[in-house]
Coordinates of C-alpha atoms in Angstrom, one line a residue:
Chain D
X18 CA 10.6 -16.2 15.3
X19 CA 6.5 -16.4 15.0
X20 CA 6.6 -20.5 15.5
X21 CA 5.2 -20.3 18.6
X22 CA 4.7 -18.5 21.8
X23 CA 7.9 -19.5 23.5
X24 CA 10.3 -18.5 20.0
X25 CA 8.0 -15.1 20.2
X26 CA 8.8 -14.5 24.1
X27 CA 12.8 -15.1 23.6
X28 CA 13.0 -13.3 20.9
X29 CA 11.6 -10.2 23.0
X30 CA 13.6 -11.3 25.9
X31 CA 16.6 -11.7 24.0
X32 CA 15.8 -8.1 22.3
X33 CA 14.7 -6.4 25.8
X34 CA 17.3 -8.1 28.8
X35 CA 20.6 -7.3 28.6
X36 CA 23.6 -7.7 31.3
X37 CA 22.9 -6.0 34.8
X38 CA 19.3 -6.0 34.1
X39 CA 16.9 -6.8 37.2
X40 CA 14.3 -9.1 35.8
X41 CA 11.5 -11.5 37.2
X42 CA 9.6 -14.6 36.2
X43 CA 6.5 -15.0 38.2
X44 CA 5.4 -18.5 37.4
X45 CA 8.8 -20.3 37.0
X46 CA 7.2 -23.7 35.6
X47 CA 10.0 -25.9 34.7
X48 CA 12.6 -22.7 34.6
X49 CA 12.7 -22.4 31.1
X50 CA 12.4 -18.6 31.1
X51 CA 14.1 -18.1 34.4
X52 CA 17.3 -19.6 33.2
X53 CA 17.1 -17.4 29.9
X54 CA 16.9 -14.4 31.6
X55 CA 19.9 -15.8 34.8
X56 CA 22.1 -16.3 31.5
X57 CA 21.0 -13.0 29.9
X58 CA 21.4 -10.6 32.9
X59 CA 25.1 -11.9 34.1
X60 CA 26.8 -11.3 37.8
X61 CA 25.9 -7.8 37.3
X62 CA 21.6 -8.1 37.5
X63 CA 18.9 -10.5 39.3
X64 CA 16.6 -12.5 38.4
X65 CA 13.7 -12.8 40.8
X66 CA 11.3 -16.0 39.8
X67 CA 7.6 -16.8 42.1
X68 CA 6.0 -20.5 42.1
X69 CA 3.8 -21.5 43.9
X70 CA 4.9 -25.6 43.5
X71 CA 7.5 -26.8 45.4
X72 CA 8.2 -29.1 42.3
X73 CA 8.6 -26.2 40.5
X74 CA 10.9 -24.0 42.6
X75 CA 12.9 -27.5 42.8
X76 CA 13.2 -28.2 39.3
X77 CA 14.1 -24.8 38.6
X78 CA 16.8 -24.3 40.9
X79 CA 18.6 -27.6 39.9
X80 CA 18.7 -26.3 36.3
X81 CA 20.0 -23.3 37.6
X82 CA 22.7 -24.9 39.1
X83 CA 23.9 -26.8 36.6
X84 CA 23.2 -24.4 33.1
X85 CA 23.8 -21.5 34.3
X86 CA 27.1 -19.5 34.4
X87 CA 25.6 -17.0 37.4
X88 CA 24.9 -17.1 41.0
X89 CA 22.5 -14.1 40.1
X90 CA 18.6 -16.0 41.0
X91 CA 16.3 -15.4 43.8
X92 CA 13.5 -18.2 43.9
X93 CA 10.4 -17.9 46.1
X94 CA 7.7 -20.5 46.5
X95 CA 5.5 -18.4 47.4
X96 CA 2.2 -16.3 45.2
X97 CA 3.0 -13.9 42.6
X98 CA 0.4 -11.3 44.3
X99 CA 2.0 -11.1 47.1
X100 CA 5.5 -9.8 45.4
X101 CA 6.0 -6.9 47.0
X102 CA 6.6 -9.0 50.4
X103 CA 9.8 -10.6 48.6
X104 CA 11.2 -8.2 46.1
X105 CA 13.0 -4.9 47.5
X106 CA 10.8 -1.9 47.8
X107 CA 12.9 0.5 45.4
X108 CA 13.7 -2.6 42.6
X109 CA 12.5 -1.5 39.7
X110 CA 12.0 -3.7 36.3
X111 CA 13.4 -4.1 33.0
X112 CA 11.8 -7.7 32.3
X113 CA 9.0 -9.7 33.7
X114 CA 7.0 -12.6 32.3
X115 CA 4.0 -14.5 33.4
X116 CA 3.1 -17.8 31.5
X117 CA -0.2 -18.7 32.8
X118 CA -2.2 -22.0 33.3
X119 CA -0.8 -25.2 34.7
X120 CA 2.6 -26.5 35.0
X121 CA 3.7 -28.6 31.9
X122 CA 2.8 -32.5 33.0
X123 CA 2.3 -30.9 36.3
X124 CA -1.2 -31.4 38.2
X125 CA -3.3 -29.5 35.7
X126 CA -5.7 -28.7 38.4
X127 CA -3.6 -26.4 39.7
X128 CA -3.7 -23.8 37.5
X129 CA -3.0 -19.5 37.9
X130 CA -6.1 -17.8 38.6
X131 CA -7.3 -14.3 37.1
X132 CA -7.9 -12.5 40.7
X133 CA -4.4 -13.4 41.8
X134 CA -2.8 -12.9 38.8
X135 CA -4.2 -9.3 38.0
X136 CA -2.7 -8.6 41.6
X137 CA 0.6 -9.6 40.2
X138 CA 0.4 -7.5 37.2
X139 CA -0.9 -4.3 38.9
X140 CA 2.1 -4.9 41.7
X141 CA 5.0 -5.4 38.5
X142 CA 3.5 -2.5 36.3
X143 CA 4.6 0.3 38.6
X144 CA 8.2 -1.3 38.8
X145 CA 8.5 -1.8 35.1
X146 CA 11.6 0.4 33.9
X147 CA 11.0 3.1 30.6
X148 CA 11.0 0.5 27.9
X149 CA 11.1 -2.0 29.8
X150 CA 8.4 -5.3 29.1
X151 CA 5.9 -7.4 30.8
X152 CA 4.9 -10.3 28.8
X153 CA 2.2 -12.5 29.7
X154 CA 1.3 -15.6 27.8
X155 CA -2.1 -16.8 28.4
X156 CA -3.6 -20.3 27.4
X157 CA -7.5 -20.2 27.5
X158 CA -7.8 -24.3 26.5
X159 CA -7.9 -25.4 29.7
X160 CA -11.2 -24.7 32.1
X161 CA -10.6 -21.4 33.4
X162 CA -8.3 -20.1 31.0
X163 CA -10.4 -17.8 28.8
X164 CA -12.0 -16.1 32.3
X165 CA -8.5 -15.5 33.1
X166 CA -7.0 -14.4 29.7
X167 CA -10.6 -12.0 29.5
X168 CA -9.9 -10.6 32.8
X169 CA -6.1 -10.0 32.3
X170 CA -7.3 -8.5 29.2
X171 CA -9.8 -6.1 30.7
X172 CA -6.7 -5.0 33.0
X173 CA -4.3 -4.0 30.4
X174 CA -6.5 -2.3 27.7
X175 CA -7.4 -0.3 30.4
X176 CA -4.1 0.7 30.7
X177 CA -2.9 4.7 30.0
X178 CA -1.7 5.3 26.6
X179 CA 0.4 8.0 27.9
X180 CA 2.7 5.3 30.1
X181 CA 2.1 2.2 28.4
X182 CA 1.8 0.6 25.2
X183 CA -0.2 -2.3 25.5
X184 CA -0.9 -4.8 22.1
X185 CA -1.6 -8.2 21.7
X186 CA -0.3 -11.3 19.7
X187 CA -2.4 -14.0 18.7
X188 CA -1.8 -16.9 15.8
X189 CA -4.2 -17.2 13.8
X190 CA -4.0 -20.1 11.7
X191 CA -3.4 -22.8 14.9
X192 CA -5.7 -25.0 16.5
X193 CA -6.4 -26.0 19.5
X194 CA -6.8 -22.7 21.3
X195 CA -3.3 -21.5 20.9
X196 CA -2.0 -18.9 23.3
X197 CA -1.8 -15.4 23.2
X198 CA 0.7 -13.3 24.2
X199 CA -0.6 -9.4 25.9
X200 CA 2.7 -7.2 25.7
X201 CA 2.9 -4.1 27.9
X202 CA 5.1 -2.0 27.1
X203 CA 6.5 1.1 29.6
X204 CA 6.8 4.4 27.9
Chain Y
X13 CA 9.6 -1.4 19.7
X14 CA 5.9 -1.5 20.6
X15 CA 5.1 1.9 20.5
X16 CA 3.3 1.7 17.2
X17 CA 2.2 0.0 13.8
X18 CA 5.6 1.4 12.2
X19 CA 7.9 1.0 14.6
X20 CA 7.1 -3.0 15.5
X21 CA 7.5 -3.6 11.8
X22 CA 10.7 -1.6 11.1
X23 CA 11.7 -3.8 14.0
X24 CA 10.9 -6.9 12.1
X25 CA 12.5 -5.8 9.0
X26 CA 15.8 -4.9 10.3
X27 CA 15.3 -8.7 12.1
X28 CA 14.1 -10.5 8.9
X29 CA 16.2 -8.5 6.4
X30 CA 20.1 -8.7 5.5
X31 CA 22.4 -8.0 2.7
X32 CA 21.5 -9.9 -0.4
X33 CA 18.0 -10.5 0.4
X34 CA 15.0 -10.0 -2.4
X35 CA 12.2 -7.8 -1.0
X36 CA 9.0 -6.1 -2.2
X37 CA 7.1 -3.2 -0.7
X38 CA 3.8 -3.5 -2.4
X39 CA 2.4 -0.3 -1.2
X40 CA 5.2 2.2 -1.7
X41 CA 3.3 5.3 -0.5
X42 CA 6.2 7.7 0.6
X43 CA 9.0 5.6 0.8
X44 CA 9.4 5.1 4.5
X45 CA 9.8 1.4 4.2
X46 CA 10.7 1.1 0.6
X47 CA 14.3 3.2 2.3
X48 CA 15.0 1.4 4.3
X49 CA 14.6 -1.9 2.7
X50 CA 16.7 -0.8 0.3
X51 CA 19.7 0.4 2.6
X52 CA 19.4 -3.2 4.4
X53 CA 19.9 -5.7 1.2
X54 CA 23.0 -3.0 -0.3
X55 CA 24.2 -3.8 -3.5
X56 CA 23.9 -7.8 -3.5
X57 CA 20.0 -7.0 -3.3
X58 CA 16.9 -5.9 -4.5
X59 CA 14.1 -3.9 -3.9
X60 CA 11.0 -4.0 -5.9
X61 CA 8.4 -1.8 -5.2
X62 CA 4.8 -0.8 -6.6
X63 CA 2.1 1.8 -6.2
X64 CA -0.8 2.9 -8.1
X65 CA -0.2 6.4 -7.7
X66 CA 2.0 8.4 -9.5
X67 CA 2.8 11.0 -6.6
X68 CA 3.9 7.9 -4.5
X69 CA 6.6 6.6 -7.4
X70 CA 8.0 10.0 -7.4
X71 CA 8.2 11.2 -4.1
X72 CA 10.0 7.5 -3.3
X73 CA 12.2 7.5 -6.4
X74 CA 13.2 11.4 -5.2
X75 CA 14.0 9.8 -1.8
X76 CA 16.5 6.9 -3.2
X77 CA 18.3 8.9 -5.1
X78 CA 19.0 11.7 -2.3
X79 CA 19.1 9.3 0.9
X80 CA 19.9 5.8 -0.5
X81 CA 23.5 4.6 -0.9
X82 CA 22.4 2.1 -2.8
X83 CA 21.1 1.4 -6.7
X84 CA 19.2 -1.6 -5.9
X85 CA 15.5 -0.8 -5.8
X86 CA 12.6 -0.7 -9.1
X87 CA 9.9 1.0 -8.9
X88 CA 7.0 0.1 -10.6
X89 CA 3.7 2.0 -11.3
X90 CA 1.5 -0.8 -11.5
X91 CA -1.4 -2.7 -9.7
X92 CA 0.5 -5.1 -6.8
X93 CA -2.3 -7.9 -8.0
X94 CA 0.1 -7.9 -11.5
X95 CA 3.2 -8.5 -9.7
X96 CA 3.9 -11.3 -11.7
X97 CA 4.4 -9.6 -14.4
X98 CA 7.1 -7.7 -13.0
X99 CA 9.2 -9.8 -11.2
X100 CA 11.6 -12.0 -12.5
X101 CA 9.6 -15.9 -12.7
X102 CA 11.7 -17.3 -10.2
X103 CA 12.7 -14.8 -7.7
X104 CA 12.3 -15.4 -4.2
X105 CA 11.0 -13.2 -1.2
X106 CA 13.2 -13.1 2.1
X107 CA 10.4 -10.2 3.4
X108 CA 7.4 -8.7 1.6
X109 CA 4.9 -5.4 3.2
X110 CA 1.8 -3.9 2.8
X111 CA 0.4 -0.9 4.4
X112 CA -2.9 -0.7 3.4
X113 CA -5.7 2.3 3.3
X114 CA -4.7 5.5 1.2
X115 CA -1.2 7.5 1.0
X116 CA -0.7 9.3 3.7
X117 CA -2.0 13.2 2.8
X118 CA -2.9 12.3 -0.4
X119 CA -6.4 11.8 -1.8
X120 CA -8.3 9.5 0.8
X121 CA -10.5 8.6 -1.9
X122 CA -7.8 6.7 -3.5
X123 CA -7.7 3.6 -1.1
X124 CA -6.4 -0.2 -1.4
X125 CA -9.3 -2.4 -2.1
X126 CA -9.7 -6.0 -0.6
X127 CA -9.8 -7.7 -3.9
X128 CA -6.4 -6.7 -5.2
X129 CA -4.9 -6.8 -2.0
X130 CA -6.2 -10.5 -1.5
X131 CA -5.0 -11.6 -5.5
X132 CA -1.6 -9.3 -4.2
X133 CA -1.1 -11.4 -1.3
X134 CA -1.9 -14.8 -3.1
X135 CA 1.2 -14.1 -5.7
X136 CA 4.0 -13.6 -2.9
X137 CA 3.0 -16.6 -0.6
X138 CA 4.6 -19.0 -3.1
X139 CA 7.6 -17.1 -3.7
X140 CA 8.7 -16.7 0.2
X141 CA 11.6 -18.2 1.3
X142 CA 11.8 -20.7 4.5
X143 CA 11.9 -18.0 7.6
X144 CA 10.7 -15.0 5.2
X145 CA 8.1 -12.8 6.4
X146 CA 5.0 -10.9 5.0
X147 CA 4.1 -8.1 6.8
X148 CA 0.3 -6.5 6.1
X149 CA -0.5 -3.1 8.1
X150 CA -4.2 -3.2 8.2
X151 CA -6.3 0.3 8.6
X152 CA -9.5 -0.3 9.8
X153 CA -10.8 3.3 10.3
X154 CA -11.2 4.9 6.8
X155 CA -14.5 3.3 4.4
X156 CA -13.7 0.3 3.0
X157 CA -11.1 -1.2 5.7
X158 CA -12.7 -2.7 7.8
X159 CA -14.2 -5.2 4.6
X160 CA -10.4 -5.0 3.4
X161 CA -9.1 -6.3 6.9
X162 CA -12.0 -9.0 7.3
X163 CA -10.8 -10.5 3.7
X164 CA -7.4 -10.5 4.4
X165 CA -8.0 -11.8 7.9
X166 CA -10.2 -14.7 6.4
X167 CA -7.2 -15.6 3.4
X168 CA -4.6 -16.0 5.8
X169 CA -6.3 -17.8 8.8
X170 CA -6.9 -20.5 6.3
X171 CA -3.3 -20.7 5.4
X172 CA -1.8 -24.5 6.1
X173 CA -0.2 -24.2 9.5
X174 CA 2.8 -27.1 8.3
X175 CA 4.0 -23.9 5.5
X176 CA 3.2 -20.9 7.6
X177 CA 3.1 -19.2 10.9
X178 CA 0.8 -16.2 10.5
X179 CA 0.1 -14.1 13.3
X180 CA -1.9 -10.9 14.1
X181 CA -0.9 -7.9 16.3
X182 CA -3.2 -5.4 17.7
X183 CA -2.8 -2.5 20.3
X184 CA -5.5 -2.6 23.1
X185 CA -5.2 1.1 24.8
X186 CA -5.1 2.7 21.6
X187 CA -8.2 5.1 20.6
X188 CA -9.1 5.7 17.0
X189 CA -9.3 2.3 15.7
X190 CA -5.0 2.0 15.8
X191 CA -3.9 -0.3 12.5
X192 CA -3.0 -4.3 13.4
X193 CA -0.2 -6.3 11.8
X194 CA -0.8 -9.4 9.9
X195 CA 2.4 -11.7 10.1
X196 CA 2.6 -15.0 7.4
X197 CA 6.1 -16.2 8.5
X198 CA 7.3 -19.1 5.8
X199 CA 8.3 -22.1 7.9

């Protein structure tokens, strides 16, 4: 359960999404979380997944249609901050997940950067459902990951403790700059 | 789930903890966790559980007896740095807590001290078993926990990463200096 950030983030997936849940992945990377939560959510939800790499979106979408039992998955290539454009104004959230940096043995110059991504989050944290989760995995080992994960982390602590609850997992035994994982929590 | 220090680890004590299992609740205080520890390993388990003070041993033994179904759990009255000389030589943790700082509405003067909790923490590593957990609630805000936090912090960071995951949780839109959770999963 606490090997890693990926066995953390199911685990809270698995604990959080549910059948006829609407859910969305906003870097889809190799689809790893998008066909988690299409196999979670059934016929009865929607997933909704942003990339902004046609690799990506194309990878993604073949695993979709070949491991997973539902026709239930929206894919956009297209930027995260820009959301609201794609997703339908009254949808509200029980699931989203952001797992920052570059795609895995993708072109790791093109990497998720802090302005658009705090967009993102500040579009997904009005939609997010009463205890419902966002979940955002930041890597700060490559150049420009700690500006992001510090600016992402300015957003969120900022946050109301009224409506949110907003904590922080990091391991701390690891090297090599392990992720963290910023949980926000709707009240 | 992530709404605070208590409810994320009741979480992962009803995920880590079954029927049959071993546990320890090395700061018994009022009984919250030594409970319900004890109705999740039934009568195939065991609970052991220690506190310095005698308030806590009686207010928790008063509580087993009146809301436990089960006969499963010793209390002992002892320093948790002796705990080998309590338990059985070759039992085996599936999950192990401390909440450190002083009993809730008793005498704050009365506090868990770094040194014992460290020597505490030293004797369960070696007896968790492969995907058991210890859990540490660390109170920063009282005298003395913030030292007591740092030396905990500084054992378990240096803990081989090939035996253990270990993890820390913090909230980050919580005022008053809100406890974090120190996670040594066994591998």
């Amino acid at each position: 359960m606490f090997q890693n950030i990926v066995s953390l983030s199911h685990h809270i997936i698995k604990e959080k999404v549910h059948k006829g849940d609407h859910v969305l992945d906003a870097t889809v990377g190799k689809g790893n979380d998008t066909l988690l939560l299409s196999q979670l959510v059934e016929d009865e939800g929607s997933v909704y997944g942003f990339d902004l790499q046609a690799e990506a979106i194309g990878i993604t979408q073949k695993r979709l249609n070949t491991e997973s039992n539902y026709k239930n998955t929206k894919l956009f290539q297209a930027d995260h901050s820009q959301l609201d454009k794609y997703l339908p104004a009254d949808l509200e959230l029980q699931f989203a997940i952001f797992n920052l940096g570059y795609l895995p043995s993708g072109d790791k110059e093109i990497i998720t950067k802090a302005e658009t991504t705090t967009m993102a989050i500040e579009a997904i944290l009005p939609r997010l459902k009463k205890d419902g989760v966002l979940a955002i995995a930041s890597y700060i080992g490559h150049p420009g990951g700690m500006e992001e994960f510090l600016k992402v982390q300015l957003l969120v602590e900022s946050l109301d403790q009224k409506r949110y609850n907003v904590g922080m997992f990091q391991f701390l035994n690891q090297k090599n700059n392990p992720p963290r994982l910023f949980i926000i929590e709707r009240r």
